[in-house]
Coordinates of C-alpha atoms in Angstrom, one line a residue:
M1 CA 0.0 0.0 0.0
R2 CA 1.4 3.4 -1.0
Q3 CA 2.0 5.7 2.0
S4 CA 2.9 9.3 2.0
Y5 CA 4.2 11.4 5.0
T6 CA 4.8 15.1 5.2
V7 CA 8.1 15.7 7.1
T8 CA 9.2 19.0 8.4
I9 CA 13.0 19.2 8.9
P10 CA 14.1 21.4 11.8
E11 CA 17.5 23.0 11.6
D12 CA 18.8 20.6 14.2
P13 CA 17.2 17.2 14.8
P14 CA 15.6 16.9 18.3
A15 CA 18.2 15.1 20.3
T16 CA 15.6 14.1 22.9
A17 CA 13.7 12.0 20.3
F18 CA 16.9 10.4 18.9
P19 CA 19.5 10.5 21.8
F20 CA 22.0 8.5 19.8
L21 CA 22.3 11.3 17.3
K22 CA 23.4 13.7 20.1
Q23 CA 26.7 12.0 20.9
D24 CA 27.4 11.3 17.2
M25 CA 26.9 15.0 16.2
R26 CA 29.1 16.2 19.1
R27 CA 31.9 13.8 18.1
K28 CA 31.9 14.3 14.4
G29 CA 30.9 18.0 14.4
S30 CA 31.3 19.5 10.9
A31 CA 32.7 16.3 9.6
V32 CA 29.1 15.0 9.0
S33 CA 27.7 16.5 5.9
G34 CA 24.4 18.2 6.1
S35 CA 22.7 16.1 3.4
V36 CA 23.7 12.8 5.0
L37 CA 22.3 14.0 8.3
V38 CA 19.1 15.3 6.8
S39 CA 18.5 12.1 4.8
T40 CA 19.3 10.0 7.9
F41 CA 16.8 12.0 10.0
V42 CA 14.1 11.8 7.3
G43 CA 14.6 8.0 7.1
L44 CA 14.3 7.7 10.9
L45 CA 11.1 9.8 10.9
I46 CA 9.5 7.8 8.1
N47 CA 10.4 4.5 9.9
Q48 CA 8.9 5.8 13.1
A49 CA 5.8 6.9 11.3
K50 CA 5.4 3.5 9.6
N51 CA 5.9 1.7 12.9
S52 CA 3.4 3.8 14.8
K53 CA 1.0 3.5 11.9
S54 CA 1.0 -0.3 12.1
A55 CA 0.7 -0.2 15.9
Q56 CA -2.4 2.0 15.9
G57 CA -5.0 -0.4 14.6
L58 CA -4.7 0.7 11.0
V59 CA -4.7 -2.8 9.7
G60 CA -6.9 -4.1 6.9
L61 CA -8.9 -7.3 6.9
R62 CA -8.8 -9.8 4.1
N63 CA -12.0 -10.4 2.2
L64 CA -12.7 -14.2 2.5
G65 CA -15.4 -14.0 -0.3
N66 CA -18.2 -11.5 0.1
T67 CA -17.3 -10.8 3.7
C68 CA -17.0 -7.1 3.3
F69 CA -20.1 -6.7 5.5
M70 CA -18.3 -8.5 8.3
N71 CA -15.0 -6.6 7.8
S72 CA -16.8 -3.2 7.9
I73 CA -18.5 -4.0 11.2
L74 CA -15.3 -5.5 12.8
Q75 CA -13.4 -2.3 11.9
C76 CA -16.2 -0.1 13.5
L77 CA -15.9 -2.3 16.7
S78 CA -12.1 -2.2 16.7
N79 CA -12.3 1.6 16.8
T80 CA -14.8 1.5 19.7
Q81 CA -12.2 2.5 22.3
S82 CA -13.8 0.9 25.4
L83 CA -14.4 -2.5 23.6
R84 CA -10.9 -2.4 22.2
D85 CA -9.4 -1.8 25.7
Y86 CA -11.5 -4.6 27.1
C87 CA -9.9 -6.9 24.6
L88 CA -6.3 -5.4 24.7
H89 CA -6.2 -5.6 28.5
N90 CA -7.5 -9.1 28.5
S91 CA -10.4 -8.0 30.8
H92 CA -12.7 -10.4 28.9
R93 CA -10.7 -13.3 30.3
R94 CA -11.8 -12.4 33.9
D95 CA -15.5 -12.4 32.8
L96 CA -15.0 -15.7 30.9
N97 CA -13.3 -17.4 33.8
N98 CA -15.7 -16.1 36.4
N99 CA -18.6 -17.8 34.5
N100 CA -16.9 -21.2 34.1
R101 CA -18.6 -21.4 30.7
T102 CA -17.8 -24.0 28.0
N103 CA -18.8 -21.7 25.1
T104 CA -16.1 -19.0 25.1
A105 CA -14.7 -19.4 21.5
L106 CA -16.5 -16.5 19.9
M107 CA -15.3 -13.9 22.5
E108 CA -11.8 -15.5 22.5
E109 CA -11.5 -15.2 18.7
F110 CA -12.9 -11.7 18.6
A111 CA -10.5 -10.5 21.3
K112 CA -7.6 -12.3 19.5
L113 CA -8.5 -10.6 16.3
I114 CA -8.7 -7.1 17.9
Q115 CA -5.3 -7.7 19.6
T116 CA -3.7 -8.7 16.3
M117 CA -5.2 -5.6 14.6
W118 CA -3.7 -3.3 17.3
T119 CA -0.3 -5.0 17.9
S120 CA 0.6 -6.1 14.4
S121 CA 4.1 -4.9 13.5
G122 CA 3.5 -5.1 9.8
S123 CA 1.1 -3.4 7.4
E124 CA -0.1 -6.7 6.1
A125 CA -3.9 -7.3 6.1
V126 CA -5.1 -9.8 8.8
S127 CA -7.3 -12.8 8.0
P128 CA -10.5 -13.1 10.1
S129 CA -11.0 -16.7 9.1
E130 CA -10.8 -18.1 12.6
F131 CA -13.2 -15.5 13.8
K132 CA -15.6 -16.3 11.0
T133 CA -15.5 -20.0 11.9
Q134 CA -16.8 -19.1 15.4
I135 CA -19.4 -16.6 14.3
Q136 CA -21.0 -19.1 11.9
R137 CA -21.0 -21.7 14.7
Y138 CA -22.9 -19.2 16.9
A139 CA -25.2 -18.0 14.0
P140 CA -25.4 -20.6 11.1
R141 CA -27.0 -18.0 8.9
F142 CA -23.4 -16.7 8.3
V143 CA -22.1 -20.0 7.0
G144 CA -20.9 -19.7 3.5
Y145 CA -19.9 -16.7 1.4
N146 CA -23.1 -14.9 0.5
Q147 CA -23.4 -11.2 1.0
Q148 CA -25.1 -10.4 4.3
D149 CA -26.7 -7.4 6.0
A150 CA -24.1 -5.5 8.1
Q151 CA -26.6 -4.4 10.8
E152 CA -28.0 -7.9 11.2
F153 CA -24.4 -9.2 11.5
L154 CA -23.7 -6.6 14.2
R155 CA -26.8 -7.7 16.2
F156 CA -25.8 -11.3 16.1
L157 CA -22.2 -10.6 17.0
L158 CA -23.0 -8.4 20.0
D159 CA -25.6 -10.9 21.2
G160 CA -23.0 -13.8 20.9
L161 CA -20.3 -11.8 22.7
H162 CA -22.7 -10.8 25.5
N163 CA -23.9 -14.3 26.1
E164 CA -20.3 -15.5 26.6
V165 CA -19.2 -12.7 29.0
N166 CA -22.6 -12.3 30.8
R167 CA -21.9 -11.8 34.5
V168 CA -25.2 -13.6 35.3
T169 CA -24.5 -17.3 35.3
V170 CA -27.9 -18.4 36.5
R171 CA -30.9 -16.3 35.3
P172 CA -33.6 -15.8 37.8
R173 CA -37.1 -17.2 37.1
G174 CA -39.5 -14.7 35.5
S175 CA -41.6 -13.0 38.1
T176 CA -45.0 -11.2 37.6
E177 CA -44.2 -8.1 39.6
D178 CA -46.6 -5.2 38.8
F179 CA -44.9 -1.9 38.5
D180 CA -47.8 -0.1 36.8
H181 CA -48.7 1.8 40.0
L182 CA -45.3 3.4 40.2
P183 CA -44.4 6.8 38.7
D184 CA -42.8 6.4 35.2
E185 CA -39.2 7.3 36.4
E186 CA -39.3 4.7 39.1
K187 CA -40.9 2.2 36.9
G188 CA -38.2 2.6 34.3
R189 CA -35.5 2.2 36.9
K190 CA -37.2 -1.0 38.2
M191 CA -37.5 -2.5 34.7
W192 CA -33.8 -1.7 34.0
S193 CA -32.8 -3.5 37.2
K194 CA -34.8 -6.5 36.3
Y195 CA -33.2 -6.6 32.9
L196 CA -29.7 -6.5 34.5
E197 CA -30.6 -9.4 36.8
R198 CA -30.6 -11.5 33.6
E199 CA -28.4 -9.7 31.1
D200 CA -25.3 -8.0 32.6
S201 CA -22.0 -7.7 30.7
K202 CA -19.4 -5.2 29.4
I203 CA -21.3 -5.4 26.0
V204 CA -24.6 -4.3 27.8
D205 CA -22.6 -1.6 29.7
L206 CA -21.6 -0.1 26.5
F207 CA -24.3 -0.6 23.9
V208 CA -27.7 -1.1 25.6
G209 CA -30.2 1.7 26.3
Q210 CA -33.8 1.8 27.3
L211 CA -36.8 2.9 25.3
K212 CA -40.1 4.1 26.7
S213 CA -43.3 3.4 24.8
S214 CA -46.4 5.4 25.9
L215 CA -49.9 4.3 24.8
T216 CA -52.6 6.9 25.5
C217 CA -56.4 6.2 25.1
T218 CA -58.1 8.9 23.2
E219 CA -61.4 8.1 25.0
C220 CA -60.4 8.3 28.7
G221 CA -56.9 9.7 28.5
Y222 CA -55.3 6.8 30.4
C223 CA -51.6 6.4 29.6
S224 CA -49.9 3.0 29.9
T225 CA -46.1 2.8 29.6
V226 CA -43.7 0.0 28.6
F227 CA -39.9 0.0 29.0
D228 CA -37.8 -2.1 26.7
P229 CA -34.0 -2.5 26.3
F230 CA -32.5 -1.6 22.8
W231 CA -29.2 -2.5 21.2
D232 CA -29.6 0.0 18.4
L233 CA -32.3 2.2 16.9
S234 CA -33.5 1.5 13.3
L235 CA -34.5 4.9 12.0
P236 CA -36.9 5.4 9.0
I237 CA -35.5 7.8 6.5
A238 CA -37.6 10.9 6.3
K239 CA -38.9 11.8 2.8
G240 CA -37.3 14.8 1.4
Y241 CA -35.8 16.3 -1.8
G242 CA -32.2 15.5 -2.1
E243 CA -31.2 15.6 1.6
V244 CA -32.6 15.0 5.0
S245 CA -31.1 15.4 8.4
L246 CA -30.5 12.7 11.0
M247 CA -32.7 14.7 13.4
D248 CA -35.5 14.5 10.8
C249 CA -35.1 10.6 11.0
M250 CA -35.1 10.7 14.8
R251 CA -38.2 12.8 14.8
L252 CA -39.9 10.4 12.4
F253 CA -39.0 7.5 14.6
T254 CA -40.4 9.2 17.8
K255 CA -43.4 10.7 16.0
E256 CA -46.8 10.1 17.7
D257 CA -48.7 7.3 15.8
V258 CA -52.5 6.8 15.8
L259 CA -53.6 3.2 16.4
D260 CA -57.1 2.8 14.9
G261 CA -59.2 0.2 13.1
D262 CA -57.7 -3.3 13.3
E263 CA -54.7 -1.9 15.3
K264 CA -56.9 -0.6 18.2
P265 CA -55.4 -1.9 21.4
T266 CA -57.4 -2.7 24.6
C267 CA -57.4 0.2 27.1
Y268 CA -56.5 -0.8 30.6
R269 CA -59.0 1.5 32.2
C270 CA -61.9 1.2 29.6
K271 CA -61.5 -2.6 29.3
A272 CA -62.4 -2.2 25.7
R273 CA -60.5 -1.7 22.4
R274 CA -60.0 2.0 21.9
R275 CA -58.3 4.4 19.4
C276 CA -55.0 5.2 21.0
T277 CA -51.9 7.2 20.3
K278 CA -48.4 5.7 20.6
K279 CA -45.1 7.5 21.1
F280 CA -41.5 6.5 21.7
T281 CA -39.0 8.4 23.9
V282 CA -35.5 7.3 25.2
Q283 CA -35.5 6.6 28.9
K284 CA -31.8 5.6 29.1
F285 CA -29.2 6.6 26.6
P286 CA -26.4 4.1 26.1
K287 CA -22.7 5.0 26.1
I288 CA -22.4 3.8 22.6
L289 CA -25.4 4.7 20.4
V290 CA -25.8 2.6 17.2
L291 CA -28.2 4.2 14.7
H292 CA -29.3 2.1 11.8
L293 CA -30.6 4.0 8.7
K294 CA -33.4 1.9 7.1
R295 CA -32.2 2.1 3.5
F296 CA -33.5 -1.3 2.5
S297 CA -37.3 -2.1 2.2
E298 CA -38.8 -5.4 1.6
A299 CA -41.1 -5.3 -1.4
R300 CA -43.3 -8.2 -2.7
V301 CA -41.1 -8.6 -5.8
R302 CA -37.7 -7.6 -4.6
T303 CA -35.8 -5.5 -2.0
S304 CA -35.2 -1.9 -2.8
K305 CA -32.7 0.6 -1.5
L306 CA -33.1 4.3 -0.6
S307 CA -29.9 6.3 -1.5
T308 CA -31.2 9.5 0.2
F309 CA -28.3 11.6 1.6
V310 CA -28.8 11.7 5.4
N311 CA -26.8 14.6 6.9
F312 CA -25.5 13.5 10.2
P313 CA -23.3 15.6 12.6
L314 CA -19.7 14.4 13.4
K315 CA -19.8 16.2 16.7
D316 CA -22.4 17.3 19.3
L317 CA -25.4 15.3 18.2
D318 CA -27.9 16.6 20.8
L319 CA -30.7 14.1 21.4
R320 CA -32.1 15.7 24.6
E321 CA -35.4 16.5 22.9
F322 CA -36.1 12.7 22.6
A323 CA -35.5 12.0 26.2
S324 CA -38.3 10.8 28.5
G325 CA -37.1 13.1 31.3
S326 CA -35.2 16.3 31.5
S327 CA -31.5 17.1 32.3
V328 CA -30.0 13.9 30.9
D329 CA -26.7 13.2 29.2
A330 CA -27.6 12.8 25.5
V331 CA -24.9 14.6 23.4
Y332 CA -22.9 12.3 21.1
N333 CA -19.8 12.4 18.9
L334 CA -19.5 10.2 15.8
Y335 CA -16.5 7.7 15.6
A336 CA -17.5 5.2 13.0
V337 CA -19.7 4.5 10.0
S338 CA -20.5 1.3 8.1
N339 CA -21.2 2.3 4.5
H340 CA -23.1 0.4 1.8
S341 CA -22.5 1.4 -1.8
G342 CA -24.2 -0.1 -4.9
T343 CA -27.7 -1.7 -5.0
T344 CA -29.4 -4.6 -3.5
M345 CA -28.4 -6.7 -6.5
G346 CA -24.7 -6.0 -6.0
G347 CA -23.1 -3.8 -3.3
H348 CA -20.1 -3.4 -1.2
Y349 CA -19.4 -2.5 2.4
T350 CA -16.7 -0.2 3.8
A351 CA -16.1 1.6 7.0
Y352 CA -15.0 5.1 8.0
C353 CA -13.5 5.2 11.4
R354 CA -11.9 7.8 13.7
N355 CA -8.8 6.4 15.2
P356 CA -9.2 6.6 19.1
S357 CA -5.5 7.2 19.5
S358 CA -4.8 10.0 16.9
G359 CA -8.4 11.3 16.3
E360 CA -7.8 11.1 12.6
W361 CA -10.3 9.5 10.1
Y362 CA -9.5 6.5 7.9
T363 CA -11.2 4.5 5.2
F364 CA -11.2 0.7 5.8
N365 CA -11.9 -1.1 2.5
D366 CA -11.2 -4.7 3.3
S367 CA -7.4 -5.0 3.0
R368 CA -6.8 -1.4 2.2
V369 CA -6.6 1.3 4.9
T370 CA -6.2 4.9 3.7
P371 CA -6.3 8.4 5.5
M372 CA -9.3 10.5 4.8
S373 CA -10.6 14.0 5.6
S374 CA -13.4 14.4 8.1
S375 CA -15.3 16.3 5.4
Q376 CA -15.7 13.1 3.4
V377 CA -17.3 11.1 6.2
R378 CA -20.9 12.1 5.3
S379 CA -22.2 10.4 2.2
S380 CA -25.4 8.8 0.8
D381 CA -23.8 5.4 1.5
G382 CA -23.9 5.9 5.3
Y383 CA -25.8 2.9 6.7
V384 CA -24.9 2.2 10.4
L385 CA -23.6 5.1 12.5
F386 CA -21.7 4.6 15.7
Y387 CA -21.8 7.4 18.2
E388 CA -20.1 7.8 21.6
L389 CA -21.6 9.8 24.5
A390 CA -19.6 13.0 24.7
S391 CA -19.2 12.7 28.5
S392 CA -17.9 9.1 28.1
S393 CA -15.1 9.8 25.7
R394 CA -13.0 7.6 28.0
I395 CA -15.4 5.0 29.3

């Protein structure tokens, strides 16, 4: 892969960076020609840049045959700083050992792959074949080499990793506690605690939030609420000419819907089917928010794709207007995008990721990794967006 570096040569090379030059320069003085010194210094800088480049997770993944969907998501997760550190520090081993589980191969191979990507001394692309063997054992739908949906792959992968490092070894039996009499805020907390009694892992710590669904009877005004965990939000793409904003999509997702006709639910107070309104708000925002843009729609004949340009912010995505309560932490910064180019008949996945060490953006296209400008991150190919809570920049 061709690399280019811009090197600024100071009048004197910094002796602190290259201490062995210091003595050499004193000893030889003017005997060392300027051109030799400069070329040596440039060579040292380039080698240092190359070495640091390969040590910073800028390593491609080989395409094993239509596995670009997998490579794209793996690069996004590799640049999820907290998940990367969980693997690099071998913290996952503690969770695996504490559980005494027999099924640990998926988490082990995932962590091994992340470690290889971040500690590899060369710029050669890494083969994810061992990891692929384990994900297809966990989810047989990924057996073979057909093109798959990146968002579906992400869901299966996170679910598999969570199951292997779940801190809960024996799930409690389901109880029929009634929280309907409680205020919504308290009810939401109780429901979240009940969820954690069964599902509690580093993966949940990072990716899972809580959604509140409010159902209001138009006849008597009674409002019933349900709280559900979510691993990502699938956003419908707002109709518009040429371009829509991510906030438009969020507003469409949380828009109040009317349930009438065959969709009429039974009102808890009326004890009869009534016309109701339904609305979503976010009760608990996750540290890592995954937003899936619904570009693909199932039709009777074949699947179609929306190539609408969705304008999403790279910094300060403020989602407080969608919160159930007030004064919550809900401002996010983008750090990765899984892109889908082409059509449903033939397409290709890539990833744009912000390196957690340098803060620079890179394009990951299977084996190839190239620097990019942050101004290029937004495109009509954006499919799965990864945001990190601004207050959790170091989780």
